[in-house]
Amino acid sequence: MSKLSFLPAHVLSEKVRKGELSFSDITTEVIAQLEAKDKSINAYISRRLEAALEEAKSLDESLAKGEDLPSLAGIPLAVKDNICTRGFLTTCASKILYNFVPPYNATVVEKIKKEKMIIIGKTNMDEFAMGSSTENSYFGTTHNPWDYQRVPGGSSGGSTAAVAAGEAIMALGSDTGGSIRQPASFCSVTGLKPTYGRVSRYGLVAFASSLDQIGPIARDVQDAYLLLKIIGGYDPCDSTSLPLPLPEEQLTGKVKGKILGLPKEYLSEGIDPKVKEIVEKAIKVWEEMGCVIKEITLPHTKYSVATYYIVAPCEASSNLARYDGVQYGFRNPEYTITGQNPVIDMMEETRDQGFGSEVKRRIMLGTFTLSHGYFEAYYLKAQKVRTLIKEDFEKAFQSCDFIVTPVSPTPPFKIGEKVSDPLKMYLSDIFTIPVNLAGLPAISIPGGFTEQNLPVGVQIIGKPLDEYGILNLGFAFQEATDFHKRTPHGN
Ligand code: GLN
């Protein structure tokens, strides 16, 4: 397979402008790659290949006429299937939305369209973004392009697998507790979770609204930055959107004198030795560039998974109450009338059949912890601990510029290995979850590979709104390494 569909968008755009390539060439290559690989990978739930080619052709015509096109025009993009696309299926990988066609576009989709990027299709995910492996999908598991026996991570596993396999140049994902960064780490791509409020959530199907954030998935930090600048910014349709400008500075890779905090709680036991080694090597790379390394402490880290698994299910149980079979989505047509109220019977059976087991588990957990008598003991307490976790970061950032950590305690694991043990699965987000609880920006960049050629990412956490800083530190690392340029075997 040609290397074209493995080049970053900024390189492809330049080649088109120089006349070395056409937009149709790029889209054609990406589609060829998708057709060759996706039977084994299952990154996409739905595709719009003909429409994509038509759009590419028409952009070629515009360019030939000398029209000015936006910088990412004609770049093939994959969109996670929990982001609403007008007139195009948006399922959240759930049976309950198997036929849902939104009547409106998410703000990010409007922005993508304005940029004239080309949407290739909607990607597979854990149902309603609940999971860390893309195994919880009504449409089947996504396979890791680096090793088909392994998971791509989750919940944005379809988006990261598509980019890693050259089935898209860029993608959009969403991150509630790690769902962009952890699969980015597992697939060796770059994934950015922006500061809460940076990117509009309007049209993102809500999972846990106080944690959810859409972000870019790309081949390198330059592309992640370009895509952030397109999708980010204030949106009056989202009440939590920040009315602040996006960063504009160029990435320089100048990081001399920057202080990198290493939380002692993160590199302790329970982490795979190879992951630890890769993170430590990355830190050396920055040290050689003149960064100062400093041990810090985030003492409430140990409570973050427990806190998240109260806050997120509470919000989810409320957000998912709307799927009742009445207005849209799946309805069980043959419900049994048990007596009292046939509407309730219909809703019960619809929800029973429409949701998968992980989603039901979360709804039950959330409903329980919000119920009368338990609210103070669980939800209120979790909110208080959330504040302590946020304060840990505030204190730490008084003495460092960035925090560097692993993304996940392990390299990509085998399909089936954790799916029947929710606690084990929940622990795979131990390093990413605190960032969402605190609303901070963080990025996963390709950090290296194990002996079995399995990808391992490195996480950089920034101060609120410092997307530029973390991207620039990532850029410096990228300039000194080639992990982001490697592609899975057989490509
Ligand atoms: N794996 C975590 C969960 O299942 C995070 C998911 C996400 O970020 N969407 O909740």
Coordinates of C-alpha atoms and ligand atoms in Angstrom, one line a residue:
M1 CA 0.0 0.0 0.0
S2 CA 1.2 3.4 -0.8
K3 CA 2.4 5.7 2.0
L4 CA 0.2 8.6 1.0
S5 CA -2.6 7.8 3.5
F6 CA 0.1 7.7 6.2
L7 CA 1.2 11.2 5.7
P8 CA 0.1 14.0 8.1
A9 CA -2.4 16.5 6.8
H10 CA 0.0 19.5 6.9
V11 CA 2.3 17.6 4.5
L12 CA -0.5 16.5 2.2
S13 CA -1.9 20.0 2.1
E14 CA 1.4 21.4 1.1
K15 CA 1.9 18.8 -1.6
V16 CA -1.5 19.7 -3.1
R17 CA -0.7 23.4 -3.1
K18 CA 2.6 22.6 -4.9
G19 CA 0.7 20.6 -7.5
E20 CA 2.3 17.3 -6.6
L21 CA -1.0 15.7 -5.6
S22 CA -4.7 16.2 -6.0
F23 CA -7.4 16.0 -3.4
S24 CA -8.9 13.1 -5.3
D25 CA -5.5 11.3 -5.0
I26 CA -5.6 11.5 -1.2
T27 CA -9.3 10.5 -0.8
T28 CA -8.8 7.7 -3.3
E29 CA -5.9 6.3 -1.4
V30 CA -7.6 6.5 2.0
I31 CA -10.6 4.7 0.6
A32 CA -8.4 2.0 -0.9
Q33 CA -6.8 1.5 2.4
L34 CA -10.2 1.4 4.2
E35 CA -11.4 -1.2 1.7
A36 CA -8.3 -3.3 2.1
K37 CA -8.2 -3.1 5.9
D38 CA -11.5 -2.4 7.5
K39 CA -12.9 -5.9 7.2
S40 CA -10.2 -7.0 9.7
I41 CA -10.1 -3.8 11.8
N42 CA -13.8 -2.7 11.9
A43 CA -13.0 1.0 12.6
Y44 CA -16.1 2.3 10.9
I45 CA -19.8 1.9 11.7
S46 CA -20.9 3.8 8.6
R47 CA -19.1 5.3 5.5
R48 CA -19.8 7.9 2.9
L49 CA -17.2 7.0 0.3
E50 CA -18.8 8.1 -2.9
A51 CA -19.8 11.4 -1.4
A52 CA -16.3 11.8 -0.1
L53 CA -14.8 11.3 -3.6
E54 CA -17.3 13.7 -5.1
E55 CA -16.3 16.4 -2.6
A56 CA -12.6 15.8 -3.4
K57 CA -13.2 16.2 -7.1
S58 CA -15.1 19.4 -6.6
L59 CA -12.3 20.8 -4.4
D60 CA -9.8 19.9 -7.2
E61 CA -11.9 21.9 -9.6
S62 CA -12.1 24.9 -7.1
L63 CA -8.3 24.8 -6.7
A64 CA -7.8 24.6 -10.5
K65 CA -10.0 27.8 -10.8
G66 CA -7.6 29.5 -8.4
E67 CA -10.1 29.7 -5.5
D68 CA -8.7 30.2 -2.1
L69 CA -9.3 27.1 0.1
P70 CA -8.9 26.7 3.9
S71 CA -5.8 25.0 5.1
L72 CA -7.3 21.6 5.9
A73 CA -9.6 21.6 2.9
G74 CA -9.8 18.1 1.2
I75 CA -8.4 16.2 4.2
P76 CA -10.2 13.0 4.9
L77 CA -11.5 12.9 8.4
A78 CA -13.2 10.2 10.5
V79 CA -15.8 11.3 13.1
K80 CA -16.7 9.3 16.2
D81 CA -20.2 8.1 16.1
N82 CA -21.4 10.0 19.1
I83 CA -21.0 13.3 17.2
C84 CA -24.2 14.4 15.4
T85 CA -24.1 14.6 11.6
R86 CA -27.2 16.0 10.0
G87 CA -28.9 13.5 7.7
F88 CA -26.3 10.8 8.5
L89 CA -26.6 8.0 10.9
T90 CA -25.3 8.6 14.5
T91 CA -25.6 5.5 16.6
C92 CA -23.2 5.9 19.6
A93 CA -22.6 2.2 18.8
S94 CA -25.8 1.4 20.6
K95 CA -28.8 -0.6 19.5
I96 CA -31.0 2.0 21.0
L97 CA -29.8 4.5 18.4
Y98 CA -29.3 2.0 15.6
N99 CA -31.5 4.1 13.2
F100 CA -31.0 7.6 14.5
V101 CA -30.4 10.2 11.9
P102 CA -29.9 13.6 13.6
P103 CA -31.7 16.7 12.2
Y104 CA -28.7 18.9 13.0
N105 CA -24.9 19.0 13.0
A106 CA -22.7 19.2 16.0
T107 CA -20.9 22.6 16.1
V108 CA -17.6 20.8 15.4
V109 CA -19.1 19.2 12.3
E110 CA -20.3 22.6 11.1
K111 CA -16.8 23.9 11.6
I112 CA -15.3 20.9 9.7
K113 CA -17.7 21.5 6.9
K114 CA -16.8 25.2 6.8
E115 CA -13.1 24.2 6.5
K116 CA -14.1 21.9 3.6
M117 CA -12.7 18.8 5.2
I118 CA -14.0 15.5 3.9
I119 CA -15.9 13.2 6.3
I120 CA -15.1 9.6 5.3
G121 CA -17.5 8.0 7.9
K122 CA -18.5 7.5 11.5
T123 CA -16.3 5.4 13.7
N124 CA -16.8 2.6 16.1
M125 CA -16.7 3.2 19.8
D126 CA -17.7 1.7 23.1
E127 CA -21.5 2.1 23.5
F128 CA -22.2 5.7 24.6
A129 CA -18.4 6.1 25.1
M130 CA -18.5 3.8 28.1
G131 CA -15.4 1.6 28.0
S132 CA -11.7 1.4 27.4
S133 CA -11.4 -1.2 24.6
T134 CA -14.1 -0.6 21.9
E135 CA -15.4 -4.1 22.8
N136 CA -18.7 -2.6 24.1
S137 CA -20.1 -1.9 20.7
Y138 CA -23.4 -3.1 19.2
F139 CA -21.4 -3.2 15.9
G140 CA -18.6 -5.5 17.0
T141 CA -15.2 -5.0 18.4
T142 CA -12.6 -2.8 16.7
H143 CA -9.1 -4.5 16.3
N144 CA -5.8 -2.8 16.9
P145 CA -4.0 -2.2 13.6
W146 CA -0.7 -3.1 15.3
D147 CA -2.0 -6.5 16.4
Y148 CA -5.4 -7.7 15.4
Q149 CA -5.7 -9.9 18.5
R150 CA -5.6 -6.8 20.7
V151 CA -7.9 -4.0 21.5
P152 CA -7.3 -0.5 20.1
G153 CA -8.3 1.1 23.4
G154 CA -11.4 3.0 23.9
S155 CA -13.8 4.4 23.8
S156 CA -12.6 6.3 20.6
G157 CA -10.9 3.1 19.4
G158 CA -12.5 3.3 16.0
S159 CA -11.2 6.8 15.4
T160 CA -7.6 6.0 16.6
A161 CA -7.5 2.7 14.6
A162 CA -8.7 4.5 11.5
V163 CA -5.9 7.0 11.7
A164 CA -3.3 4.4 12.6
A165 CA -4.3 2.2 9.7
G166 CA -4.3 4.9 7.1
E167 CA -8.1 4.7 6.8
A168 CA -8.3 8.4 7.6
I169 CA -5.8 11.2 7.9
M170 CA -7.3 12.7 11.0
A171 CA -10.2 12.0 13.3
L172 CA -12.5 13.4 16.0
G173 CA -12.9 11.6 19.3
S174 CA -14.4 12.4 22.7
D175 CA -12.8 12.0 26.1
T176 CA -14.7 11.7 29.3
G177 CA -12.1 9.8 31.3
G178 CA -9.4 9.0 28.8
S179 CA -11.2 8.0 25.7
I180 CA -9.0 10.0 23.3
R181 CA -5.7 9.6 25.0
Q182 CA -5.8 5.9 26.0
P183 CA -6.7 4.6 22.5
A184 CA -4.2 7.1 21.0
S185 CA -1.6 5.5 23.2
F186 CA -2.7 2.0 22.1
C187 CA -2.6 2.8 18.4
S188 CA 0.5 5.1 18.3
V189 CA -1.3 8.3 17.2
T190 CA -1.5 11.7 18.8
G191 CA -4.6 12.5 20.8
L192 CA -5.5 15.7 22.5
K193 CA -8.1 16.2 25.2
P194 CA -8.6 20.0 25.4
T195 CA -9.4 22.1 28.5
Y196 CA -13.0 21.6 29.5
G197 CA -14.9 24.3 27.6
R198 CA -12.4 24.8 24.8
V199 CA -14.4 22.8 22.2
S200 CA -18.2 23.0 22.0
R201 CA -20.1 20.0 23.2
Y202 CA -23.2 21.0 21.2
G203 CA -24.2 17.9 19.2
L204 CA -21.9 15.6 21.2
V205 CA -24.3 12.9 22.6
A206 CA -23.9 13.4 26.3
F207 CA -22.3 10.8 28.5
A208 CA -21.1 12.7 31.6
S209 CA -21.5 16.4 30.7
S210 CA -19.2 17.8 33.3
L211 CA -16.3 15.6 31.9
D212 CA -17.0 15.2 28.2
Q213 CA -14.8 17.0 25.7
I214 CA -14.3 16.5 22.0
G215 CA -10.7 16.6 20.7
P216 CA -8.4 15.9 17.7
I217 CA -6.8 12.6 16.8
A218 CA -3.9 12.9 14.4
R219 CA -0.6 11.6 13.1
D220 CA 1.5 14.3 14.8
V221 CA 1.2 17.3 17.1
Q222 CA 1.2 19.8 14.2
D223 CA -2.0 18.2 12.8
A224 CA -3.5 18.0 16.3
Y225 CA -2.9 21.7 16.7
L226 CA -4.4 22.5 13.3
L227 CA -7.5 20.5 14.0
L228 CA -7.9 22.0 17.5
K229 CA -7.9 25.5 16.0
I230 CA -10.6 24.5 13.6
I231 CA -13.0 22.8 16.0
G232 CA -12.3 25.0 19.1
G233 CA -13.6 28.3 20.2
Y234 CA -16.6 29.9 21.8
D235 CA -20.0 28.6 20.9
P236 CA -23.2 30.2 22.2
C237 CA -25.0 26.8 21.8
D238 CA -22.9 25.3 24.7
S239 CA -23.4 27.0 28.0
T240 CA -20.0 25.7 29.3
S241 CA -18.1 26.9 26.2
L242 CA -15.3 29.3 27.1
P243 CA -15.4 32.8 25.5
L244 CA -11.7 32.8 25.0
P245 CA -9.5 32.9 21.9
L246 CA -7.5 29.8 20.8
P247 CA -3.7 29.9 20.9
E248 CA -2.0 31.1 17.8
E249 CA 1.7 30.8 18.4
Q250 CA 3.8 28.6 16.1
L251 CA 5.2 25.4 17.5
T252 CA 8.9 26.0 18.0
G253 CA 10.0 23.0 20.1
K254 CA 11.9 25.4 22.4
V255 CA 11.4 23.9 25.8
K256 CA 14.7 24.7 27.5
G257 CA 14.2 25.6 31.2
K258 CA 10.7 24.2 31.4
I259 CA 10.0 22.3 34.5
L260 CA 8.4 18.9 34.1
G261 CA 6.7 17.5 37.2
L262 CA 6.7 13.8 37.7
P263 CA 4.0 12.7 40.1
K264 CA 5.5 10.0 42.4
E265 CA 2.1 8.3 42.6
Y266 CA 2.0 7.6 38.9
L267 CA 5.3 5.7 38.4
S268 CA 4.8 3.3 41.3
E269 CA 3.7 -0.3 41.4
G270 CA 0.9 -1.7 39.3
I271 CA 2.5 -0.3 36.1
D272 CA 3.9 -2.5 33.4
P273 CA 7.8 -2.2 33.6
K274 CA 8.0 -1.6 29.9
V275 CA 5.6 1.3 30.1
K276 CA 7.6 2.7 33.0
E277 CA 10.8 2.4 31.0
I278 CA 9.4 4.2 27.9
V279 CA 8.1 7.1 30.0
E280 CA 11.5 7.4 31.8
K281 CA 13.3 7.4 28.4
A282 CA 11.0 10.1 27.2
I283 CA 11.8 12.2 30.2
K284 CA 15.5 11.8 29.5
V285 CA 14.9 13.1 26.0
W286 CA 13.4 16.3 27.4
E287 CA 16.1 16.5 30.1
E288 CA 18.7 16.5 27.4
M289 CA 16.9 19.5 25.8
G290 CA 17.4 21.4 29.0
C291 CA 14.1 20.7 30.8
V292 CA 14.2 20.5 34.5
I293 CA 12.8 17.4 36.1
K294 CA 11.1 17.6 39.4
E295 CA 9.3 15.1 41.6
I296 CA 5.8 16.3 42.6
T297 CA 2.9 14.8 44.5
L298 CA -0.7 14.4 43.6
P299 CA -1.8 12.8 46.9
H300 CA -5.5 12.3 46.0
T301 CA -4.8 10.3 42.9
K302 CA -5.8 7.1 44.6
Y303 CA -9.3 8.3 44.9
S304 CA -9.8 9.4 41.3
V305 CA -11.1 6.2 39.8
A306 CA -13.6 5.8 42.6
T307 CA -14.7 9.4 42.3
Y308 CA -15.1 9.1 38.6
Y309 CA -17.2 6.0 38.9
I310 CA -19.6 7.9 41.0
V311 CA -19.7 11.2 39.1
A312 CA -19.8 9.8 35.6
P313 CA -22.5 7.2 36.1
C314 CA -24.7 9.7 38.0
E315 CA -24.5 12.1 35.0
A316 CA -25.0 9.2 32.6
S317 CA -28.1 7.9 34.3
S318 CA -29.6 11.3 33.9
N319 CA -28.4 11.9 30.4
L320 CA -29.5 8.5 29.2
A321 CA -33.0 8.8 30.6
R322 CA -34.1 10.3 27.2
Y323 CA -33.8 6.9 25.4
D324 CA -37.3 5.6 26.1
G325 CA -38.4 4.4 22.7
V326 CA -41.0 7.2 22.5
Q327 CA -39.5 9.9 20.2
Y328 CA -36.6 8.3 18.3
G329 CA -34.3 5.4 18.1
F330 CA -35.1 1.8 18.8
R331 CA -38.5 0.7 20.2
N332 CA -39.3 -2.9 21.1
P333 CA -42.4 -3.4 19.0
E334 CA -43.5 -6.5 20.9
Y335 CA -43.6 -5.5 24.5
T336 CA -45.7 -7.4 26.9
I337 CA -48.4 -5.5 28.7
T338 CA -48.0 -6.5 32.4
G339 CA -51.0 -4.6 33.7
Q340 CA -50.6 -1.1 35.2
N341 CA -49.1 1.1 32.5
P342 CA -48.4 -0.1 28.9
V343 CA -46.2 2.9 28.2
I344 CA -43.9 2.0 31.1
D345 CA -43.9 -1.6 29.8
M346 CA -42.8 -0.4 26.4
M347 CA -40.1 1.8 27.9
E348 CA -38.8 -0.9 30.2
E349 CA -38.5 -3.5 27.4
T350 CA -37.0 -1.0 25.0
R351 CA -34.3 0.0 27.4
D352 CA -33.7 -3.6 28.4
Q353 CA -33.1 -4.7 24.8
G354 CA -31.7 -1.4 23.5
F355 CA -28.8 -0.9 26.0
G356 CA -25.8 -3.2 26.4
S357 CA -24.6 -4.5 29.7
E358 CA -22.0 -1.9 30.5
V359 CA -24.4 0.9 29.8
K360 CA -27.0 -0.8 32.1
R361 CA -24.4 -1.2 34.8
R362 CA -23.7 2.6 34.7
I363 CA -27.3 3.5 34.7
M364 CA -27.9 1.3 37.7
L365 CA -24.9 2.6 39.6
G366 CA -25.8 6.2 38.8
T367 CA -29.5 5.8 39.8
F368 CA -28.5 4.1 43.0
T369 CA -25.9 6.8 44.1
L370 CA -28.3 9.6 43.3
S371 CA -31.3 8.1 45.1
H372 CA -32.7 9.5 48.3
G373 CA -30.6 8.8 51.3
Y374 CA -27.5 7.9 49.3
F375 CA -27.0 11.2 47.5
E376 CA -25.0 12.8 50.3
A377 CA -23.0 9.7 51.1
Y378 CA -21.9 9.1 47.5
Y379 CA -22.5 11.9 45.0
L380 CA -21.9 14.8 47.3
K381 CA -18.8 13.2 48.8
A382 CA -17.5 12.4 45.3
Q383 CA -17.9 16.0 44.3
K384 CA -15.9 17.1 47.3
V385 CA -13.1 14.6 46.5
R386 CA -13.2 15.9 42.9
T387 CA -12.4 19.4 44.3
L388 CA -9.4 17.9 46.3
I389 CA -8.1 16.3 43.1
K390 CA -8.4 19.6 41.3
E391 CA -6.5 21.3 44.1
D392 CA -3.7 18.8 43.9
F393 CA -3.1 19.9 40.3
E394 CA -3.3 23.6 41.2
K395 CA -0.7 23.1 43.9
A396 CA 1.5 21.0 41.7
F397 CA 1.4 23.6 38.9
Q398 CA 2.8 26.2 41.2
S399 CA 6.1 24.5 40.9
C400 CA 6.1 23.0 37.4
D401 CA 5.0 23.9 33.9
F402 CA 3.9 20.4 32.8
I403 CA 3.2 17.1 34.3
V404 CA 4.4 14.0 32.5
T405 CA 2.9 10.6 33.1
P406 CA 2.1 7.3 31.4
V407 CA -1.2 7.2 29.6
S408 CA -2.2 3.7 30.5
P409 CA -0.6 1.3 33.0
T410 CA -0.2 -1.4 30.2
P411 CA 0.4 -1.7 26.5
P412 CA -2.7 -2.7 24.4
F413 CA -4.2 -5.8 26.0
K414 CA -5.8 -8.8 24.3
I415 CA -9.4 -8.8 23.1
G416 CA -11.5 -10.5 25.8
E417 CA -8.9 -10.1 28.5
K418 CA -10.7 -7.6 30.6
V419 CA -14.2 -7.4 29.3
S420 CA -15.7 -9.6 31.9
D421 CA -13.9 -7.9 34.8
P422 CA -15.2 -4.3 34.9
L423 CA -12.9 -3.3 37.8
K424 CA -9.8 -4.3 35.9
M425 CA -11.1 -2.4 32.8
Y426 CA -11.8 0.7 34.9
L427 CA -8.3 0.7 36.2
S428 CA -6.9 1.1 32.7
D429 CA -7.9 4.8 33.0
I430 CA -6.2 5.5 36.3
F431 CA -3.8 8.1 34.7
T432 CA -6.2 9.8 32.4
I433 CA -9.3 10.2 34.7
P434 CA -7.8 12.7 37.1
V435 CA -7.3 15.1 34.2
N436 CA -11.0 15.1 33.3
L437 CA -12.0 15.5 36.9
A438 CA -9.8 18.6 37.0
G439 CA -10.9 19.9 33.5
L440 CA -7.3 20.2 32.3
P441 CA -5.8 19.8 28.9
A442 CA -3.6 16.7 28.2
I443 CA -2.1 15.0 25.2
S444 CA -1.0 11.4 24.4
I445 CA 2.0 11.2 22.0
P446 CA 3.6 8.1 20.6
G447 CA 6.4 7.3 23.1
G448 CA 7.8 4.0 22.0
F449 CA 7.2 0.3 21.5
T450 CA 7.5 -2.9 23.5
E451 CA 9.6 -5.8 22.2
Q452 CA 6.4 -7.2 20.6
N453 CA 6.0 -3.9 18.7
L454 CA 3.1 -2.7 20.7
P455 CA 2.6 1.0 21.0
V456 CA 3.0 3.0 24.3
G457 CA 2.1 6.6 24.6
V458 CA 3.3 9.3 27.0
Q459 CA 0.9 11.8 28.5
I460 CA 1.6 15.5 29.0
I461 CA -0.8 17.4 31.3
G462 CA -0.9 21.2 31.1
K463 CA -2.3 24.1 33.1
P464 CA -5.8 25.2 32.2
L465 CA -5.9 26.6 28.6
D466 CA -2.2 25.7 27.9
E467 CA -2.9 23.5 24.9
Y468 CA -0.1 25.3 23.2
G469 CA 2.4 24.4 25.9
I470 CA 1.7 20.7 25.9
L471 CA 1.7 20.5 22.1
N472 CA 5.0 22.3 22.0
L473 CA 6.6 20.0 24.5
G474 CA 5.2 17.1 22.4
F475 CA 6.6 18.7 19.3
A476 CA 10.1 18.9 20.9
F477 CA 9.9 15.2 21.6
Q478 CA 8.6 14.4 18.2
E479 CA 11.5 16.3 16.6
A480 CA 14.0 14.0 18.5
T481 CA 12.2 10.7 17.8
D482 CA 10.5 8.9 15.0
F483 CA 7.8 6.9 16.8
H484 CA 5.0 9.0 15.3
K485 CA 6.2 8.1 11.8
R486 CA 6.1 4.3 12.2
T487 CA 3.2 2.5 10.7
P488 CA 1.7 -0.9 11.5
H489 CA 3.2 -3.9 9.7
G490 CA 1.8 -4.9 6.3
N491 CA 1.1 -1.3 5.3
Ligands
GLN1 N1 -13.0 4.3 30.0 C1 -13.7 5.4 30.7 C2 -15.2 5.0 30.9 O1 -15.5 3.9 30.6 C3 -13.6 6.7 30.0 C4 -14.5 6.7 28.8 C5 -14.4 8.0 28.1 O2 -13.5 8.8 28.2 N2 -15.5 8.2 27.3 O3 -15.9 5.7 31.5

